PDB file of C-alpha atoms and ligand atoms in Angstrom:
ATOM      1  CA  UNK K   1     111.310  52.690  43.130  1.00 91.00           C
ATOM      2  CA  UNK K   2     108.079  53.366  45.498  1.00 95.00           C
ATOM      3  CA  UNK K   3     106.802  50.488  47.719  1.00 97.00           C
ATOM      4  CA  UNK K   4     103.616  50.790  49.820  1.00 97.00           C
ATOM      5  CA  UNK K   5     103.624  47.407  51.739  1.00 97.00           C
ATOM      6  CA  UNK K   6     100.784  46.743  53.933  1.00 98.00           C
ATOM      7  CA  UNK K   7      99.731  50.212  55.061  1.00 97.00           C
ATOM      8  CA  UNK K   8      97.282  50.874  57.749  1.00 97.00           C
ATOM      9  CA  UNK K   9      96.539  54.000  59.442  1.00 97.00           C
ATOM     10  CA  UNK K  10      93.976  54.258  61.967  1.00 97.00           C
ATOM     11  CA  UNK K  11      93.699  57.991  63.599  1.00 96.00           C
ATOM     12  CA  UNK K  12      93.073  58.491  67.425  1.00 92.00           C
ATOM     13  CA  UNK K  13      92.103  55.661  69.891  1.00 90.00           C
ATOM     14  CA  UNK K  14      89.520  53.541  71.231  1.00 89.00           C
ATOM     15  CA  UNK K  15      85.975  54.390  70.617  1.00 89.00           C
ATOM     16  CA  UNK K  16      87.333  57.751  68.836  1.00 90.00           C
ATOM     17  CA  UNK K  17      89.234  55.703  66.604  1.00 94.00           C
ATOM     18  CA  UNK K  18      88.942  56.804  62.756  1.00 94.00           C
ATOM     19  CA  UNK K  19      90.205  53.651  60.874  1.00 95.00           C
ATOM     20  CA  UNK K  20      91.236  55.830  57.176  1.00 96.00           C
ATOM     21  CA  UNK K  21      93.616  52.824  55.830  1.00 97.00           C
ATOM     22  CA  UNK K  22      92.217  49.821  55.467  1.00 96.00           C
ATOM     23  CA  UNK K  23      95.306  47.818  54.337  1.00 96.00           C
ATOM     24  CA  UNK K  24      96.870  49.264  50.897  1.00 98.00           C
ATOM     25  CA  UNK K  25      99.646  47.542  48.591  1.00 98.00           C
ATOM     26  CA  UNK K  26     100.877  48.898  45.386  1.00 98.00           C
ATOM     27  CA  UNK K  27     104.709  49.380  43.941  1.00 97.00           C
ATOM     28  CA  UNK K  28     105.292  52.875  41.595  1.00 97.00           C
ATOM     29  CA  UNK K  29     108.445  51.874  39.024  1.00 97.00           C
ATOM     30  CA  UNK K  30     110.691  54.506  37.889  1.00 96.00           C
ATOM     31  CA  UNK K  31     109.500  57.137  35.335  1.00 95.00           C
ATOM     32  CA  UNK K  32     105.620  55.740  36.019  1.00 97.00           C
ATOM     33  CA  UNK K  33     102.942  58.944  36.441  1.00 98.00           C
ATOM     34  CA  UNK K  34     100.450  56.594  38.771  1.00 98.00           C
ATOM     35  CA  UNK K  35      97.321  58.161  39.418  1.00 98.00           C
ATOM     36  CA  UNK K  36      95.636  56.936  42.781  1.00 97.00           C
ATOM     37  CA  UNK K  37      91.724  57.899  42.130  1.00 96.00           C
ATOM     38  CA  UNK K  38      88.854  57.234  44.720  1.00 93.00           C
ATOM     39  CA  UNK K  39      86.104  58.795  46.361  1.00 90.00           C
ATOM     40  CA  UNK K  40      86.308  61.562  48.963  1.00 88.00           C
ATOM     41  CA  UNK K  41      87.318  61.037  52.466  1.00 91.00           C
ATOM     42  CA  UNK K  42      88.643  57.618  51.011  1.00 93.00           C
ATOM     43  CA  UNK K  43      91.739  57.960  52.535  1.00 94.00           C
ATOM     44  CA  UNK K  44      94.359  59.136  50.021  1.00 94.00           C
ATOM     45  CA  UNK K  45      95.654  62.571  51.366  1.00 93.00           C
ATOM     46  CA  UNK K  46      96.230  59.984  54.411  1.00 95.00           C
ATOM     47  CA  UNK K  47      97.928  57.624  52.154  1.00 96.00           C
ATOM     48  CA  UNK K  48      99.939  60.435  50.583  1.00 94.00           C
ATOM     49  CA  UNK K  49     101.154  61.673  54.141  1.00 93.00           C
ATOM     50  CA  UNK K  50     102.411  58.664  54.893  1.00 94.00           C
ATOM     51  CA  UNK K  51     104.173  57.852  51.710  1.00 93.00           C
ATOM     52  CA  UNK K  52     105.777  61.571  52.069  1.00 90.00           C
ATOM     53  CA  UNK K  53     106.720  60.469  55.653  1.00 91.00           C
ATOM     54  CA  UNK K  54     104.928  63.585  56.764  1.00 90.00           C
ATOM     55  CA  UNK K  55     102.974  61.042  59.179  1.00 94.00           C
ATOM     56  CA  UNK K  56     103.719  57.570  60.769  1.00 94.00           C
ATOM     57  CA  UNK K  57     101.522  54.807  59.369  1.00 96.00           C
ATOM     58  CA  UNK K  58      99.498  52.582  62.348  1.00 96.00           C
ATOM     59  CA  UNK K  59     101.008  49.307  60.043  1.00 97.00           C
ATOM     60  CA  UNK K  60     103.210  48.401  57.094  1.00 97.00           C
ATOM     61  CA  UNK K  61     105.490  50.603  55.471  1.00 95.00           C
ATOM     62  CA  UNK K  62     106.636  52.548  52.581  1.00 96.00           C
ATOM     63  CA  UNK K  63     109.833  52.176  50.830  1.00 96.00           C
ATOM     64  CA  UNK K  64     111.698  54.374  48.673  1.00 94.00           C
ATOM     65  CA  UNK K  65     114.316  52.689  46.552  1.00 92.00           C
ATOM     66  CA  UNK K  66     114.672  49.903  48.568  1.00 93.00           C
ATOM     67  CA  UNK K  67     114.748  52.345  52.380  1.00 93.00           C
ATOM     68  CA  UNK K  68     112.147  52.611  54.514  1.00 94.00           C
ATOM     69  CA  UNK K  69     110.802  56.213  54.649  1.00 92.00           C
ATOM     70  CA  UNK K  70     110.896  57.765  58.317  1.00 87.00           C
ATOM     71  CA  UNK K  71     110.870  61.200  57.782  1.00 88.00           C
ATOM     72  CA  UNK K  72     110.299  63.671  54.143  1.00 87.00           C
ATOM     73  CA  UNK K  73     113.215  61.667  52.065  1.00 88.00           C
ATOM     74  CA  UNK K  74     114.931  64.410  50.051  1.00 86.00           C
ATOM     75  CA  UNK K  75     114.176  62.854  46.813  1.00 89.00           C
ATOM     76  CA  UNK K  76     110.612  63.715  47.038  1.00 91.00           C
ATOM     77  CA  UNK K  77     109.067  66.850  46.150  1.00 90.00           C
ATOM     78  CA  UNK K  78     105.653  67.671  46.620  1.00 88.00           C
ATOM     79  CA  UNK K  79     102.582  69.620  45.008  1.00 90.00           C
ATOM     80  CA  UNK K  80      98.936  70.246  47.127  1.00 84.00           C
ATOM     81  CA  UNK K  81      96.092  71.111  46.434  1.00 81.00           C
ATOM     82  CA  UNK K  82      95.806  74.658  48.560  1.00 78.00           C
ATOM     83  CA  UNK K  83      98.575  76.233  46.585  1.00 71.00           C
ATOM     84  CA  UNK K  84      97.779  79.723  47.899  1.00 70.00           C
ATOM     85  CA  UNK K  85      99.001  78.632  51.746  1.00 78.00           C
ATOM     86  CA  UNK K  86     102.091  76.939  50.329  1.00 84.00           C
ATOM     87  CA  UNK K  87     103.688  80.478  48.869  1.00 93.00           C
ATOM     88  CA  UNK K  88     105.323  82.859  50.966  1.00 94.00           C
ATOM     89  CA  UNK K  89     103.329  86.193  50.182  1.00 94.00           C
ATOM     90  CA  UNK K  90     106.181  88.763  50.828  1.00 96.00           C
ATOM     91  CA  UNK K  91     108.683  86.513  48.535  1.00 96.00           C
ATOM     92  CA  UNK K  92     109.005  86.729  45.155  1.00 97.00           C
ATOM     93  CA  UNK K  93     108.171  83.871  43.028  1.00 97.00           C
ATOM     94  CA  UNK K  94     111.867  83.709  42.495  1.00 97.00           C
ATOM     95  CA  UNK K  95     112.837  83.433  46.197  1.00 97.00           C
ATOM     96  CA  UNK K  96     109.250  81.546  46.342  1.00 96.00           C
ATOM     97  CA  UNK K  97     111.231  78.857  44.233  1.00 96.00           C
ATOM     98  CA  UNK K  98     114.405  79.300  45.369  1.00 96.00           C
ATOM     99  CA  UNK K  99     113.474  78.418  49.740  1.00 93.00           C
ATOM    100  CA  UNK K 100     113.895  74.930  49.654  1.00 90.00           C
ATOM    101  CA  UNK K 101     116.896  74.834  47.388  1.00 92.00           C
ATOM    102  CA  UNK K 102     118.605  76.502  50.379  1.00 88.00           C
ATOM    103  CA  UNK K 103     118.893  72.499  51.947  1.00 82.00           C
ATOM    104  CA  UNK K 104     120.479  71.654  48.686  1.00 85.00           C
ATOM    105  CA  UNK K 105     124.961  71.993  48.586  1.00 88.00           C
ATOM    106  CA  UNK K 106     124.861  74.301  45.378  1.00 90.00           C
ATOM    107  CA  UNK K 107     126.295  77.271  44.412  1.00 93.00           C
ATOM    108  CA  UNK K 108     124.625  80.700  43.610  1.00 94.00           C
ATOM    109  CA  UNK K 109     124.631  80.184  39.677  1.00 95.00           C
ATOM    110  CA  UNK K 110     123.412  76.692  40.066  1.00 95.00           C
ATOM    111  CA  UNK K 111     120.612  77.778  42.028  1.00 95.00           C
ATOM    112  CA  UNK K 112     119.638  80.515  40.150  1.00 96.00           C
ATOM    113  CA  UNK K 113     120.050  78.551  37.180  1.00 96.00           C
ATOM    114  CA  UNK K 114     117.190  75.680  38.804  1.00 95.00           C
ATOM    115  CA  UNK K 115     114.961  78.443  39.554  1.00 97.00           C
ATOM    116  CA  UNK K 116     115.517  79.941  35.843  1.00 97.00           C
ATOM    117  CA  UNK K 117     115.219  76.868  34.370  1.00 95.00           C
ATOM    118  CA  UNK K 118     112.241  75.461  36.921  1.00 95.00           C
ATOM    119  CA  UNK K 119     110.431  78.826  35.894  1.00 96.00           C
ATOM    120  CA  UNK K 120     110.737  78.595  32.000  1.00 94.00           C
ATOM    121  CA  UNK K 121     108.796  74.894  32.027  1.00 92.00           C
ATOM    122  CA  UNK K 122     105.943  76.303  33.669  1.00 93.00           C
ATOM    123  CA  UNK K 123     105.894  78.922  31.172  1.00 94.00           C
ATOM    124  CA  UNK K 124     105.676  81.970  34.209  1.00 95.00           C
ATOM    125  CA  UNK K 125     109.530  83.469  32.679  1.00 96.00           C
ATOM    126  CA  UNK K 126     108.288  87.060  32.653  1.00 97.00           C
ATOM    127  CA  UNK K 127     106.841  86.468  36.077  1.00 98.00           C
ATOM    128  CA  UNK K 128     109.746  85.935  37.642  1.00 97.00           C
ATOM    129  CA  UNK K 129     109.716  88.510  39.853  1.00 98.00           C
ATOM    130  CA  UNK K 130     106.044  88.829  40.775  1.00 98.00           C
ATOM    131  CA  UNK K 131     104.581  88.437  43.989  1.00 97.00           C
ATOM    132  CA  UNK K 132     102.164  85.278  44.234  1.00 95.00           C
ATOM    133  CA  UNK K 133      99.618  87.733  45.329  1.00 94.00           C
ATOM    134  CA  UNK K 134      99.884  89.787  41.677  1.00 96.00           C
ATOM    135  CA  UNK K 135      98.781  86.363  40.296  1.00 95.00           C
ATOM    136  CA  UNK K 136      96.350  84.139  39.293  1.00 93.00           C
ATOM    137  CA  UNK K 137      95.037  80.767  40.938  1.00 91.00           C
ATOM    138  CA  UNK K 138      96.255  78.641  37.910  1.00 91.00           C
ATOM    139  CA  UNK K 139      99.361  80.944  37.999  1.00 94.00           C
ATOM    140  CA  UNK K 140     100.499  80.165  41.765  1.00 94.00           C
ATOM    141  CA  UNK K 141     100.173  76.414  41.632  1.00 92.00           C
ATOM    142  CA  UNK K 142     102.316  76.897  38.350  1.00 94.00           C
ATOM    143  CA  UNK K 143     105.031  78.564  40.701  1.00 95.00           C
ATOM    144  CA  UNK K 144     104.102  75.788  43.124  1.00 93.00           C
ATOM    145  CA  UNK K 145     105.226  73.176  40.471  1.00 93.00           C
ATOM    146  CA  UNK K 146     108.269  75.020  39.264  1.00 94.00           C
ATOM    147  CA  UNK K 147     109.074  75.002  43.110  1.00 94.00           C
ATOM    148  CA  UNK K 148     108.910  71.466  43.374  1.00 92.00           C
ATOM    149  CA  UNK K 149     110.816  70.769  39.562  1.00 92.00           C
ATOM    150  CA  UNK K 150     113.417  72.766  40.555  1.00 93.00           C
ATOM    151  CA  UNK K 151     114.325  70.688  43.753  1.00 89.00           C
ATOM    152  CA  UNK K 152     114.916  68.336  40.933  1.00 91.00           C
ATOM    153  CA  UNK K 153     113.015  65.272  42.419  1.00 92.00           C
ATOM    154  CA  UNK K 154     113.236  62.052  41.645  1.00 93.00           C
ATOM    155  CA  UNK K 155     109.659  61.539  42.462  1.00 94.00           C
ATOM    156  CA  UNK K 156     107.158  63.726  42.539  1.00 95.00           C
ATOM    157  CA  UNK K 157     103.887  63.810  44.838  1.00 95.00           C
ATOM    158  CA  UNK K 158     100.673  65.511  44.244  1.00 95.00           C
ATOM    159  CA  UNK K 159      97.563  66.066  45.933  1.00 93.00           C
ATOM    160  CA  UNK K 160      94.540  67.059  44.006  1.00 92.00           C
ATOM    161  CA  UNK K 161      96.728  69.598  42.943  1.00 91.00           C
ATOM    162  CA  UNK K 162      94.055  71.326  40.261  1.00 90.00           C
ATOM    163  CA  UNK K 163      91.280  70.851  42.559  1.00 87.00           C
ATOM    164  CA  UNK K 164      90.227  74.630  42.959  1.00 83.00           C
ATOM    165  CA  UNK K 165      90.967  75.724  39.635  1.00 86.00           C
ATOM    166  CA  UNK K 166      88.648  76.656  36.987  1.00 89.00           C
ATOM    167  CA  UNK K 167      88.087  73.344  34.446  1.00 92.00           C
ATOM    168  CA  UNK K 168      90.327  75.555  31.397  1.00 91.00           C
ATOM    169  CA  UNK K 169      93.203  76.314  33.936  1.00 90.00           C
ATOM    170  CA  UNK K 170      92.881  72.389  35.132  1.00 92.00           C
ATOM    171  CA  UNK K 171      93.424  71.502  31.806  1.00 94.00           C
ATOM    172  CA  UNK K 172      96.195  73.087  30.977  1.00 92.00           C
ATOM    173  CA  UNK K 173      98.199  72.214  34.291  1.00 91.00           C
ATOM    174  CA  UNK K 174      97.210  68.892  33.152  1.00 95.00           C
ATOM    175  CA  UNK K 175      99.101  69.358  30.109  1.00 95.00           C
ATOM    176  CA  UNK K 176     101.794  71.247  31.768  1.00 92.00           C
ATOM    177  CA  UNK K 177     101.906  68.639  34.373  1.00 93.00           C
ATOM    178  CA  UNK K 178     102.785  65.597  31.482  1.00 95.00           C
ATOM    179  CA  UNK K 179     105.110  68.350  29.574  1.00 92.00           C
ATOM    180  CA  UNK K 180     107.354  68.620  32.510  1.00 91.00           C
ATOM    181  CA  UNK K 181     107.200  64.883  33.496  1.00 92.00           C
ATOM    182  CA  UNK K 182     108.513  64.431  30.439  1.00 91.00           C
ATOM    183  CA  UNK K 183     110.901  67.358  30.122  1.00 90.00           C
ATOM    184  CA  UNK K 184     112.441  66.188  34.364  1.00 89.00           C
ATOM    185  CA  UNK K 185     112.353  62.590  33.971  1.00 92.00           C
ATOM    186  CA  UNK K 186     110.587  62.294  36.858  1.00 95.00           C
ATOM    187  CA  UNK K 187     108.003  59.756  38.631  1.00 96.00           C
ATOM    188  CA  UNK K 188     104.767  61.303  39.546  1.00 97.00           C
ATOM    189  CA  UNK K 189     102.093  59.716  41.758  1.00 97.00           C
ATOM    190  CA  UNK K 190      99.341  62.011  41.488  1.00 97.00           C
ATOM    191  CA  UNK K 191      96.193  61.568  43.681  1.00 96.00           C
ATOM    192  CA  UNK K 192      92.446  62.944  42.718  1.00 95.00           C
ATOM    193  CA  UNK K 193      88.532  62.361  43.268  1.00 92.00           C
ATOM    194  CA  UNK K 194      88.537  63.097  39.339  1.00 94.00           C
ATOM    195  CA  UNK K 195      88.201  60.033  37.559  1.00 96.00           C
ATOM    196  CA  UNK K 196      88.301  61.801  33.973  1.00 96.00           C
ATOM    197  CA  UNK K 197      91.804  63.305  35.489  1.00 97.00           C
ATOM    198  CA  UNK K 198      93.052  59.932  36.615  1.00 97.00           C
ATOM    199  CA  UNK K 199      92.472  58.046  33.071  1.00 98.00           C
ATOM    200  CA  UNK K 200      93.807  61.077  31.618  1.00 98.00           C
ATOM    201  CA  UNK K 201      97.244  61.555  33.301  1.00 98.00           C
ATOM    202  CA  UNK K 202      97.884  57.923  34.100  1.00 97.00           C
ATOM    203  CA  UNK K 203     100.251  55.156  33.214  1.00 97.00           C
ATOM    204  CA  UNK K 204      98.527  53.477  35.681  1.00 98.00           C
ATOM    205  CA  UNK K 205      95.707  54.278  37.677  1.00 98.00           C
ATOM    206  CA  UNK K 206      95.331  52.811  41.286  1.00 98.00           C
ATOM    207  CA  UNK K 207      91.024  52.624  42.369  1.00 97.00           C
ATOM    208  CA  UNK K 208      90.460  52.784  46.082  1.00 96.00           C
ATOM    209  CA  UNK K 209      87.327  51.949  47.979  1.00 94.00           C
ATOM    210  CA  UNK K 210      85.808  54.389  50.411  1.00 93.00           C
ATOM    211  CA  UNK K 211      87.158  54.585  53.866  1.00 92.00           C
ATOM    212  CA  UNK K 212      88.839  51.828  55.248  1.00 95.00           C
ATOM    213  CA  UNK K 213      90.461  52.269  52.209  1.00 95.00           C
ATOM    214  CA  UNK K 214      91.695  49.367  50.252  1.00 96.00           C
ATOM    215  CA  UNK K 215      93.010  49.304  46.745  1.00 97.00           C
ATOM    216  CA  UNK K 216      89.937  47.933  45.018  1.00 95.00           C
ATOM    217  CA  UNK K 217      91.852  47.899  41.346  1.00 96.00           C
ATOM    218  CA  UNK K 218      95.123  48.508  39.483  1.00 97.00           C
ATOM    219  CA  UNK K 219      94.209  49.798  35.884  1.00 97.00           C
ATOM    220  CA  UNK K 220      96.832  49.991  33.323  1.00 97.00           C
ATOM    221  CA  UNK K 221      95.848  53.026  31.088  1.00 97.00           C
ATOM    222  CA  UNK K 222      96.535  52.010  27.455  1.00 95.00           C
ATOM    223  CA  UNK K 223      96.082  55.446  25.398  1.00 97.00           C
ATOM    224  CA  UNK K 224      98.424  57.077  22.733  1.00 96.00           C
ATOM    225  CA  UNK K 225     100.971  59.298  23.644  1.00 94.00           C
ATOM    226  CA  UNK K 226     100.786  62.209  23.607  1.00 94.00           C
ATOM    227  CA  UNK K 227      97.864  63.030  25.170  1.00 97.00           C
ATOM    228  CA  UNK K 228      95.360  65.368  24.013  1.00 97.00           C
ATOM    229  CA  UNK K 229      92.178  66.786  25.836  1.00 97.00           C
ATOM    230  CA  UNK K 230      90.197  66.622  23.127  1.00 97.00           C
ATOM    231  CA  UNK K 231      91.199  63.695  20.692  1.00 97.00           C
ATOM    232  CA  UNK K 232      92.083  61.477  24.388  1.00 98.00           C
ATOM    233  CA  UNK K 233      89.023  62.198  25.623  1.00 97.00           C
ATOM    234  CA  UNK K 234      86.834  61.008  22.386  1.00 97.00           C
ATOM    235  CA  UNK K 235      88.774  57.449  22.216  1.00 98.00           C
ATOM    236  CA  UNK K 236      86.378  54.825  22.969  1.00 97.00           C
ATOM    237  CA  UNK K 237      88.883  52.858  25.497  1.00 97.00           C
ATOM    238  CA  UNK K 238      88.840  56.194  27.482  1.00 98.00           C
ATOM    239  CA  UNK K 239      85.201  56.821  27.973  1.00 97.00           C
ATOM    240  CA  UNK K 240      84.973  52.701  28.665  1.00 97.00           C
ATOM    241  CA  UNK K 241      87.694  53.103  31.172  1.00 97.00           C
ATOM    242  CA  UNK K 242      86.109  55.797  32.793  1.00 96.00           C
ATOM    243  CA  UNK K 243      82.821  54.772  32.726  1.00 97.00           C
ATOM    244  CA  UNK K 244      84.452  51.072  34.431  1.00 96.00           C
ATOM    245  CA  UNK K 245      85.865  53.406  37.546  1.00 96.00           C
ATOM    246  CA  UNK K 246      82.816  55.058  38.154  1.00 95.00           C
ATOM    247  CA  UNK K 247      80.998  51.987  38.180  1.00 93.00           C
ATOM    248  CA  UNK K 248      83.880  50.223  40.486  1.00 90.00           C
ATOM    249  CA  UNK K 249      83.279  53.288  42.799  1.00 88.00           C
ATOM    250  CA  UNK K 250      79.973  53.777  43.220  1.00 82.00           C
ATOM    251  CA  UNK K 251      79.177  50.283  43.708  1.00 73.00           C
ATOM    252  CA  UNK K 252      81.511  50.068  46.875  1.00 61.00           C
ATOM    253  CA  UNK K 253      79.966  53.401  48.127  1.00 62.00           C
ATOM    254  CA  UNK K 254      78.117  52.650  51.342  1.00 59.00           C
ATOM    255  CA  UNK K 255      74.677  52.816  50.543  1.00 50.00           C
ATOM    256  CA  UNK K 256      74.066  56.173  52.966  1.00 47.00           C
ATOM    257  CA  UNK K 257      76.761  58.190  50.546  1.00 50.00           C
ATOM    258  CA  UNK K 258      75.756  56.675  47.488  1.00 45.00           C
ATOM    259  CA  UNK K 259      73.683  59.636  45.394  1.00 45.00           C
TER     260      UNK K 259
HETATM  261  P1  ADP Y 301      90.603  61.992  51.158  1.00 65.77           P
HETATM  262  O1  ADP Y 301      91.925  62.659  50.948  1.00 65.77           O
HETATM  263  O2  ADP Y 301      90.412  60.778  50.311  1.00 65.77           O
HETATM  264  O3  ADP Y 301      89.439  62.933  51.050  1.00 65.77           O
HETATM  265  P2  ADP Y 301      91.466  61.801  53.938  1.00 65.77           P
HETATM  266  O4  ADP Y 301      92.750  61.070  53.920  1.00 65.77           O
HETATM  267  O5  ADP Y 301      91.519  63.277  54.113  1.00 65.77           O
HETATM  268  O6  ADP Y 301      90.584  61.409  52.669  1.00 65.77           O
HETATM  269  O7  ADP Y 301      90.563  61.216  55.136  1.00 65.77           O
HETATM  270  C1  ADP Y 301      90.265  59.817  55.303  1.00 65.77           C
HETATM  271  C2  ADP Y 301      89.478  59.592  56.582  1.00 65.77           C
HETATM  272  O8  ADP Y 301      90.297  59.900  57.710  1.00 65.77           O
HETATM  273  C3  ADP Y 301      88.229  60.478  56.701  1.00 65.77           C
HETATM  274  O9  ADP Y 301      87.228  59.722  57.355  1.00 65.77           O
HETATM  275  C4  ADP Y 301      88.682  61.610  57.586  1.00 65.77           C
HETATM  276  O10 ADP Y 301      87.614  62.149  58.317  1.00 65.77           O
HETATM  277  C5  ADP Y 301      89.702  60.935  58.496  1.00 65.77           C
HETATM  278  N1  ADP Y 301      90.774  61.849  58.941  1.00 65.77           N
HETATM  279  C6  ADP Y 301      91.630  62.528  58.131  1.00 65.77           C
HETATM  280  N2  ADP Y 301      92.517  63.240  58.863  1.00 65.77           N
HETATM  281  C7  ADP Y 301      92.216  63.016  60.165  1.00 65.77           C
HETATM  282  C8  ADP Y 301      92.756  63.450  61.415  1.00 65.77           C
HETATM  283  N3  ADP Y 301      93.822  64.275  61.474  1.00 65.77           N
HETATM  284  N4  ADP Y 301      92.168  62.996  62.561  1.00 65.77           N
HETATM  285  C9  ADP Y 301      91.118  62.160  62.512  1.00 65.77           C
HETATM  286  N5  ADP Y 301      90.559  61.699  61.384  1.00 65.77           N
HETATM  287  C10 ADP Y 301      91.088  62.114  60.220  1.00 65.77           C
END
């Protein structure tokens, strides 16, 4: 469905040059939730730019079922981390939702019926008509979610989405997260610095090495379904698989960042 070929992306020229994107290969099937983990300032915001088409890789390319992307393909729909820039503060999270749906061809009850429907999975129903400001952090990147779900994308992208919430609220957006993968069919590459996060969420989980980045590892996450914070997190094979990543990235860390 996804195809990363041979990405490179170097930013600025000459003796300024910052080279973020080594050379990175790695396909994303339909219905995966691929979890791209590495250290920070690795590269992967970069990496997710480019897949988004958001910015124009220095080499290789990114496909999307089978097309090259040029531009943000409208199948995509897309999650960051600084949730409270991404909400319009005089819109409701109801009109919040409902912006990008306006590049969509449906009619009024369709769209209120995405937004309706987009609000109930991320559980924010008697919210509807709340101001981002009147809620929490965890709260508005729920209605940053529901914004994306109710595009109704075929593939999802996130980018340390949970990063400045508190470690309760991260865990249940986790949860929410999987619930609603589930609940909109829909592919999810997720990227984080949280290796606990990665093994967690993923089908698969792609390792990079620090900046040049280059895919160091693909990791095929073999836990039951579903997942649970608690029980998941006590298995043996996660704690080895964890304990495996932070090994793989440490050991490539240059010796300077290493701690
Ligand atoms: P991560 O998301 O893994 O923290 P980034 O993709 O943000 O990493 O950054 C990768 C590397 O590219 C870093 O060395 C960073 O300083 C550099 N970089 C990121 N954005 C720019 C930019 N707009 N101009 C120049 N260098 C950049």
């Amino acid at each position: 469905m996804l195809e990363v070929m041979g990405l490179g992306k170097t930013y600025g020229e000459g003796e300024r040059a910052t080279r973020a994107i080594a050379d990175v290969s790695f396909k994303v099937d339909e219905g995966e939730f691929v979890c791209v983990v590495g250290p920070s300032g690795c590269g992967k915001t970069t990496l997710l730019r480019c897949m988004s088409g958001l910015l124009q890789p220095s080499a290789g390319r990114v496909l999307l079922d089978g097309r090259q992307i040029d531009g943000p393909p409208e199948q995509v729909g897309f999650v960051f981390q600084e949730y409270s820039r991404s909400l319009l503060p005089w819109m409701s999270v109801r009109e919040n939702i409902a912006l990008p749906l306006r590049h969509k061809r449906l009619t009024k009850n369709e769209r209120a019926r995405h937004v309706e429907e987009a609000v109930g999975s991320v559980g924010l129903t008697g919210f509807i008509d709340h101001y981002p400001w009147e809620l929490s952090g965890g709260m508005q990147q729920r209605v940053a979610i529901a914004r994306a779900l109710a595009y109704q994308p075929e593939i999802l992208l996130m980018d340390e989405p949970f990063a400045s919430v508190d470690a309760q609220t991260r865990a249940d957006l986790e949860d929410l997260v999987l619930r609603v993968r589930t609940a909109y069919g829909v592919t999810v590459l997720f990227v984080t610095h949280d290796i606990d996060e990665a093994v967690y969420l993923g089908d698969r989980v792609i390792v990079l090495t620090s900046a040049p980045t280059q895919v160091h590892e693909i990791l095929e996450v073999d836990l039951p379904e579903p997942r649970d914070q608690v029980e998941t997190k006590e298995l043996p094979e996660f704690t080895h698989m964890r304990a495996h990543i932070f090994r793989a990235i440490k050991r490539r860390q240059p010796a300077e960042t290493a701690t």
